[in-house]
PDB file of C-alpha atoms in Angstrom:
ATOM      1  CA  LEU A 129      23.202 134.079 -36.243  1.00 53.00           C
ATOM      2  CA  LEU A 130      26.878 132.905 -37.608  1.00 53.00           C
ATOM      3  CA  ASP A 131      24.572 131.071 -40.544  1.00 55.00           C
ATOM      4  CA  ARG A 132      23.140 134.593 -41.362  1.00 50.00           C
ATOM      5  CA  ALA A 133      26.407 136.327 -40.239  1.00 50.00           C
ATOM      6  CA  ARG A 134      27.656 133.854 -43.144  1.00 50.00           C
ATOM      7  CA  ILE A 135      25.218 134.369 -46.157  1.00 48.00           C
ATOM      8  CA  GLU A 136      26.011 137.856 -45.102  1.00 51.00           C
ATOM      9  CA  TYR A 137      29.746 137.665 -46.040  1.00 46.00           C
ATOM     10  CA  ALA A 138      28.929 135.490 -48.800  1.00 41.00           C
ATOM     11  CA  THR A 139      27.066 137.976 -50.189  1.00 49.00           C
ATOM     12  CA  PHE A 140      29.638 140.839 -50.005  1.00 50.00           C
ATOM     13  CA  ARG A 141      32.524 138.162 -51.694  1.00 54.00           C
ATOM     14  CA  GLU A 142      29.510 137.066 -54.610  1.00 57.00           C
ATOM     15  CA  ARG A 143      28.844 141.068 -55.489  1.00 57.00           C
ATOM     16  CA  ILE A 144      32.491 141.373 -55.689  1.00 55.00           C
ATOM     17  CA  ALA A 145      32.503 138.185 -57.915  1.00 57.00           C
ATOM     18  CA  ASP A 146      29.682 138.987 -60.262  1.00 58.00           C
ATOM     19  CA  LEU A 147      31.114 142.811 -60.597  1.00 54.00           C
ATOM     20  CA  ALA A 148      34.336 141.047 -62.244  1.00 58.00           C
ATOM     21  CA  GLY A 149      36.476 142.558 -59.332  1.00 61.00           C
ATOM     22  CA  VAL A 150      36.493 145.332 -56.126  1.00 63.00           C
ATOM     23  CA  ASP A 151      37.828 147.799 -57.813  1.00 63.00           C
ATOM     24  CA  ARG A 152      34.629 147.376 -60.140  1.00 71.00           C
ATOM     25  CA  LEU A 153      32.602 148.090 -56.909  1.00 72.00           C
ATOM     26  CA  GLN A 154      33.888 151.640 -57.349  1.00 77.00           C
ATOM     27  CA  ASP A 155      32.110 152.598 -60.516  1.00 80.00           C
ATOM     28  CA  ALA A 156      28.434 151.005 -58.841  1.00 80.00           C
ATOM     29  CA  ILE A 157      29.190 153.510 -56.761  1.00 84.00           C
ATOM     30  CA  GLY A 158      29.819 155.954 -58.771  1.00 86.00           C
ATOM     31  CA  ALA A 159      26.460 154.944 -61.019  1.00 87.00           C
ATOM     32  CA  ALA A 160      24.871 155.750 -57.950  1.00 89.00           C
ATOM     33  CA  GLU A 161      25.658 158.880 -56.765  1.00 92.00           C
ATOM     34  CA  THR A 162      25.152 160.290 -61.299  1.00 91.00           C
ATOM     35  CA  ALA A 163      21.783 159.137 -60.611  1.00 93.00           C
ATOM     36  CA  ALA A 164      21.231 160.537 -57.729  1.00 95.00           C
ATOM     37  CA  THR A 165      20.107 164.660 -56.151  1.00 96.00           C
ATOM     38  CA  ARG A 166      21.211 163.874 -52.693  1.00 97.00           C
ATOM     39  CA  ILE A 167      24.120 162.778 -51.688  1.00 97.00           C
ATOM     40  CA  ALA A 168      26.058 162.411 -48.209  1.00 97.00           C
ATOM     41  CA  HIS A 169      29.206 161.316 -46.736  1.00 97.00           C
ATOM     42  CA  TYR A 170      29.537 161.482 -42.815  1.00 97.00           C
ATOM     43  CA  GLN A 171      33.427 159.949 -42.158  1.00 97.00           C
ATOM     44  CA  PRO A 172      34.416 160.033 -38.025  1.00 95.00           C
ATOM     45  CA  VAL A 173      37.675 158.622 -38.701  1.00 94.00           C
ATOM     46  CA  LEU A 174      38.843 158.730 -42.798  1.00 95.00           C
ATOM     47  CA  ILE A 175      38.475 161.474 -45.004  1.00 97.00           C
ATOM     48  CA  PRO A 176      35.256 160.246 -47.427  1.00 96.00           C
ATOM     49  CA  GLY A 177      36.606 159.059 -50.856  1.00 94.00           C
ATOM     50  CA  MET A 178      34.662 161.805 -52.520  1.00 95.00           C
ATOM     51  CA  LEU A 179      37.063 163.984 -51.418  1.00 97.00           C
ATOM     52  CA  GLN A 180      40.245 161.831 -51.065  1.00 97.00           C
ATOM     53  CA  THR A 181      43.774 162.829 -52.797  1.00 98.00           C
ATOM     54  CA  THR A 182      45.497 159.992 -54.997  1.00 97.00           C
ATOM     55  CA  ASP A 183      48.394 159.492 -52.476  1.00 97.00           C
ATOM     56  CA  TYR A 184      45.823 159.439 -49.375  1.00 97.00           C
ATOM     57  CA  ALA A 185      43.542 156.481 -51.525  1.00 95.00           C
ATOM     58  CA  ARG A 186      46.036 154.743 -52.349  1.00 94.00           C
ATOM     59  CA  GLU A 187      47.792 154.624 -48.368  1.00 95.00           C
ATOM     60  CA  LEU A 188      44.315 153.898 -46.838  1.00 93.00           C
ATOM     61  CA  LEU A 189      43.571 151.055 -49.441  1.00 91.00           C
ATOM     62  CA  HIS A 190      46.966 149.362 -48.909  1.00 90.00           C
ATOM     63  CA  LEU A 191      46.896 149.798 -45.100  1.00 90.00           C
ATOM     64  CA  PRO A 192      45.671 145.173 -43.873  1.00 86.00           C
ATOM     65  CA  SER A 193      42.445 146.366 -43.633  1.00 80.00           C
ATOM     66  CA  GLY A 194      41.591 147.368 -47.417  1.00 80.00           C
ATOM     67  CA  PRO A 195      41.346 145.434 -50.632  1.00 79.00           C
ATOM     68  CA  ALA A 196      44.251 143.420 -49.824  1.00 74.00           C
ATOM     69  CA  GLN A 197      42.694 141.296 -47.728  1.00 73.00           C
ATOM     70  CA  SER A 198      39.479 140.342 -50.416  1.00 71.00           C
ATOM     71  CA  GLY A 199      41.972 139.247 -53.011  1.00 75.00           C
ATOM     72  CA  ALA A 200      41.874 142.268 -54.614  1.00 79.00           C
ATOM     73  CA  SER A 201      45.394 142.664 -56.994  1.00 84.00           C
ATOM     74  CA  GLU A 202      47.206 145.686 -57.339  1.00 91.00           C
ATOM     75  CA  GLU A 203      46.046 146.143 -60.425  1.00 91.00           C
ATOM     76  CA  GLU A 204      42.398 146.009 -59.350  1.00 87.00           C
ATOM     77  CA  ILE A 205      43.692 148.535 -56.221  1.00 89.00           C
ATOM     78  CA  SER A 206      45.085 151.162 -58.979  1.00 93.00           C
ATOM     79  CA  ARG A 207      41.727 150.594 -61.175  1.00 91.00           C
ATOM     80  CA  MET A 208      40.024 151.531 -56.922  1.00 90.00           C
ATOM     81  CA  ILE A 209      41.836 154.319 -57.218  1.00 94.00           C
ATOM     82  CA  ALA A 210      41.055 155.913 -60.237  1.00 93.00           C
ATOM     83  CA  SER A 211      37.452 154.982 -60.497  1.00 91.00           C
ATOM     84  CA  ARG A 212      37.599 156.359 -56.627  1.00 91.00           C
ATOM     85  CA  LEU A 213      39.087 159.909 -58.162  1.00 94.00           C
ATOM     86  CA  ARG A 214      36.722 160.122 -61.596  1.00 92.00           C
ATOM     87  CA  ARG A 215      33.872 159.936 -58.814  1.00 93.00           C
ATOM     88  CA  GLN A 216      34.933 163.190 -57.376  1.00 95.00           C
ATOM     89  CA  ALA A 217      34.252 164.597 -60.904  1.00 95.00           C
ATOM     90  CA  ILE A 218      29.834 164.955 -59.635  1.00 95.00           C
ATOM     91  CA  LEU A 219      31.648 167.995 -57.109  1.00 96.00           C
ATOM     92  CA  TYR A 220      31.421 170.247 -60.160  1.00 95.00           C
ATOM     93  CA  GLU A 221      28.475 169.888 -60.999  1.00 94.00           C
ATOM     94  CA  PRO A 222      25.136 172.042 -60.244  1.00 93.00           C
ATOM     95  CA  GLY A 223      21.969 170.378 -59.650  1.00 93.00           C
ATOM     96  CA  ARG A 224      22.527 167.851 -56.875  1.00 95.00           C
ATOM     97  CA  ASP A 225      22.204 168.816 -53.058  1.00 96.00           C
ATOM     98  CA  ILE A 226      26.029 167.148 -51.657  1.00 97.00           C
ATOM     99  CA  THR A 227      27.116 167.112 -48.303  1.00 97.00           C
ATOM    100  CA  LEU A 228      29.946 165.702 -47.262  1.00 98.00           C
ATOM    101  CA  LEU A 229      31.244 165.446 -43.726  1.00 98.00           C
ATOM    102  CA  MET A 230      34.130 163.917 -41.879  1.00 97.00           C
ATOM    103  CA  GLY A 231      35.207 164.269 -37.871  1.00 96.00           C
ATOM    104  CA  GLU A 232      38.030 165.608 -36.708  1.00 97.00           C
ATOM    105  CA  GLY A 233      39.543 162.806 -36.183  1.00 96.00           C
ATOM    106  CA  ALA A 234      39.471 162.059 -40.179  1.00 97.00           C
ATOM    107  CA  LEU A 235      42.231 164.813 -39.882  1.00 97.00           C
ATOM    108  CA  ARG A 236      44.089 163.806 -37.262  1.00 95.00           C
ATOM    109  CA  THR A 237      43.983 159.262 -37.802  1.00 94.00           C
ATOM    110  CA  ARG A 238      47.230 159.291 -39.680  1.00 93.00           C
ATOM    111  CA  ILE A 239      46.524 156.455 -41.887  1.00 93.00           C
ATOM    112  CA  ALA A 240      49.282 157.966 -44.742  1.00 96.00           C
ATOM    113  CA  SER A 241      52.043 159.247 -44.682  1.00 97.00           C
ATOM    114  CA  THR A 242      53.145 163.154 -42.763  1.00 97.00           C
ATOM    115  CA  GLN A 243      53.577 164.734 -46.191  1.00 98.00           C
ATOM    116  CA  THR A 244      50.637 162.286 -47.450  1.00 98.00           C
ATOM    117  CA  MET A 245      47.545 163.696 -44.444  1.00 98.00           C
ATOM    118  CA  ARG A 246      49.166 167.231 -45.144  1.00 98.00           C
ATOM    119  CA  ALA A 247      48.068 167.158 -48.745  1.00 98.00           C
ATOM    120  CA  GLN A 248      45.014 165.977 -48.274  1.00 98.00           C
ATOM    121  CA  ARG A 249      44.533 168.725 -45.665  1.00 98.00           C
ATOM    122  CA  GLU A 250      45.219 171.191 -47.571  1.00 98.00           C
ATOM    123  CA  HIS A 251      42.762 169.766 -50.829  1.00 98.00           C
ATOM    124  CA  ILE A 252      40.017 169.070 -48.622  1.00 98.00           C
ATOM    125  CA  ALA A 253      40.825 173.573 -47.441  1.00 97.00           C
ATOM    126  CA  ARG A 254      40.693 174.620 -50.776  1.00 97.00           C
ATOM    127  CA  LEU A 255      37.817 172.124 -51.817  1.00 97.00           C
ATOM    128  CA  ALA A 256      36.077 174.085 -48.837  1.00 96.00           C
ATOM    129  CA  GLU A 257      36.905 177.144 -49.554  1.00 95.00           C
ATOM    130  CA  THR A 258      36.008 177.457 -53.695  1.00 95.00           C
ATOM    131  CA  LEU A 259      33.595 174.371 -54.222  1.00 95.00           C
ATOM    132  CA  THR A 260      30.142 175.797 -54.456  1.00 94.00           C
ATOM    133  CA  THR A 261      28.191 172.801 -55.116  1.00 95.00           C
ATOM    134  CA  ALA A 262      28.602 170.815 -52.290  1.00 96.00           C
ATOM    135  CA  ALA A 263      28.581 171.706 -48.631  1.00 96.00           C
ATOM    136  CA  ILE A 264      32.175 170.152 -46.682  1.00 97.00           C
ATOM    137  CA  GLY A 265      31.911 170.339 -42.888  1.00 96.00           C
ATOM    138  CA  ILE A 266      34.272 168.875 -40.160  1.00 96.00           C
ATOM    139  CA  ILE A 267      32.561 167.995 -36.813  1.00 96.00           C
ATOM    140  CA  PRO A 268      34.879 169.290 -34.175  1.00 96.00           C
ATOM    141  CA  PHE A 269      36.444 167.326 -31.112  1.00 96.00           C
ATOM    142  CA  SER A 270      35.579 170.017 -28.952  1.00 96.00           C
ATOM    143  CA  ALA A 271      31.871 170.733 -30.204  1.00 96.00           C
ATOM    144  CA  GLN A 272      29.262 168.642 -28.576  1.00 95.00           C
ATOM    145  CA  ALA A 273      27.927 165.752 -30.523  1.00 91.00           C
ATOM    146  CA  PRO A 274      23.852 166.156 -31.075  1.00 93.00           C
ATOM    147  CA  ILE A 275      24.523 162.439 -31.640  1.00 93.00           C
ATOM    148  CA  ALA A 276      26.338 159.329 -30.371  1.00 91.00           C
ATOM    149  CA  THR A 277      27.895 157.828 -34.245  1.00 86.00           C
ATOM    150  CA  LEU A 278      28.840 154.285 -34.402  1.00 85.00           C
ATOM    151  CA  ASN A 279      29.955 154.135 -37.584  1.00 91.00           C
ATOM    152  CA  GLY A 280      30.125 156.711 -40.877  1.00 95.00           C
ATOM    153  CA  TRP A 281      27.324 156.415 -43.921  1.00 96.00           C
ATOM    154  CA  SER A 282      26.559 157.872 -47.225  1.00 95.00           C
ATOM    155  CA  LEU A 283      23.774 158.263 -48.231  1.00 97.00           C
ATOM    156  CA  THR A 284      22.334 158.281 -51.993  1.00 95.00           C
ATOM    157  CA  ASP A 285      18.645 159.383 -51.932  1.00 96.00           C
ATOM    158  CA  ASP A 286      17.211 156.723 -50.898  1.00 94.00           C
ATOM    159  CA  LEU A 287      19.313 154.299 -49.843  1.00 92.00           C
ATOM    160  CA  ALA A 288      22.264 154.080 -46.952  1.00 92.00           C
ATOM    161  CA  THR A 289      25.181 152.530 -47.073  1.00 89.00           C
ATOM    162  CA  ILE A 290      27.640 151.229 -44.178  1.00 89.00           C
ATOM    163  CA  GLU A 291      30.745 150.313 -44.700  1.00 82.00           C
ATOM    164  CA  THR A 292      32.008 147.481 -42.753  1.00 76.00           C
ATOM    165  CA  ASP A 293      35.624 145.078 -43.591  1.00 68.00           C
ATOM    166  CA  SER A 294      33.745 143.169 -44.266  1.00 65.00           C
ATOM    167  CA  GLY A 295      31.452 143.985 -46.948  1.00 68.00           C
ATOM    168  CA  ASN A 296      28.492 147.172 -47.481  1.00 75.00           C
ATOM    169  CA  LEU A 297      25.581 147.340 -45.248  1.00 83.00           C
ATOM    170  CA  GLU A 298      22.712 148.573 -47.411  1.00 84.00           C
ATOM    171  CA  ILE A 299      19.990 150.098 -45.866  1.00 88.00           C
ATOM    172  CA  ALA A 300      16.819 150.947 -48.091  1.00 88.00           C
ATOM    173  CA  ASP A 301      13.777 151.358 -45.545  1.00 90.00           C
ATOM    174  CA  ALA A 302      12.444 154.416 -45.527  1.00 92.00           C
ATOM    175  CA  GLN A 303      12.112 155.343 -41.683  1.00 95.00           C
ATOM    176  CA  HIS A 304      15.880 154.661 -41.092  1.00 93.00           C
ATOM    177  CA  VAL A 305      17.642 156.240 -44.522  1.00 94.00           C
ATOM    178  CA  GLU A 306      15.896 158.989 -42.937  1.00 97.00           C
ATOM    179  CA  ARG A 307      17.154 158.423 -40.016  1.00 96.00           C
ATOM    180  CA  TYR A 308      20.528 159.001 -41.568  1.00 96.00           C
ATOM    181  CA  TRP A 309      19.585 162.311 -43.588  1.00 97.00           C
ATOM    182  CA  HIS A 310      18.432 163.815 -40.304  1.00 97.00           C
ATOM    183  CA  HIS A 311      21.507 162.629 -38.600  1.00 96.00           C
ATOM    184  CA  THR A 312      23.600 164.194 -41.910  1.00 97.00           C
ATOM    185  CA  GLN A 313      21.691 167.551 -40.748  1.00 96.00           C
ATOM    186  CA  LEU A 314      22.161 168.082 -37.550  1.00 96.00           C
ATOM    187  CA  LEU A 315      25.788 167.340 -38.019  1.00 96.00           C
ATOM    188  CA  LEU A 316      26.211 169.576 -40.573  1.00 94.00           C
ATOM    189  CA  ASN A 317      24.906 172.258 -38.137  1.00 93.00           C
ATOM    190  CA  ILE A 318      27.221 171.747 -35.291  1.00 89.00           C
TER     191      ILE A 318
END
């Protein structure tokens, strides 16, 4: 198991190297989202990247668990933020089924300054009120959970991605991907 784990981690490092830096990973994610007709993100304790403000993204990416631990430079982190913000343009394009869900913990877990968190919550509230091309939902602490979520996920058509500190786990098995789409629908209907 240890040998297999080392191979998976090495693969992630190699992917970053192949993409010419950790910041290019955001561009690759953006390309996959642009090609997709169905997109969903669920994060129990973080704001999904497609909803992040510049300041929230900057403070999040500068945490010790952020990209610097993979060797990202300050310039690469700045480019990651710019790419993440460019990805948000897809929220205004018609013709896609986009669902962005987060747990109430995402709004309450203070991974950024009080001012940044307040601005982030206000940004999400504005988008939830005005955006007609995507569904934005918050799973309240008081809601009975229809599933036990161990982690967040991202979906683009036939691919499920689970983000971890050491890299992304990508699942293409149709049954597993459909399970994540089903879980997303259950959470959306709370």
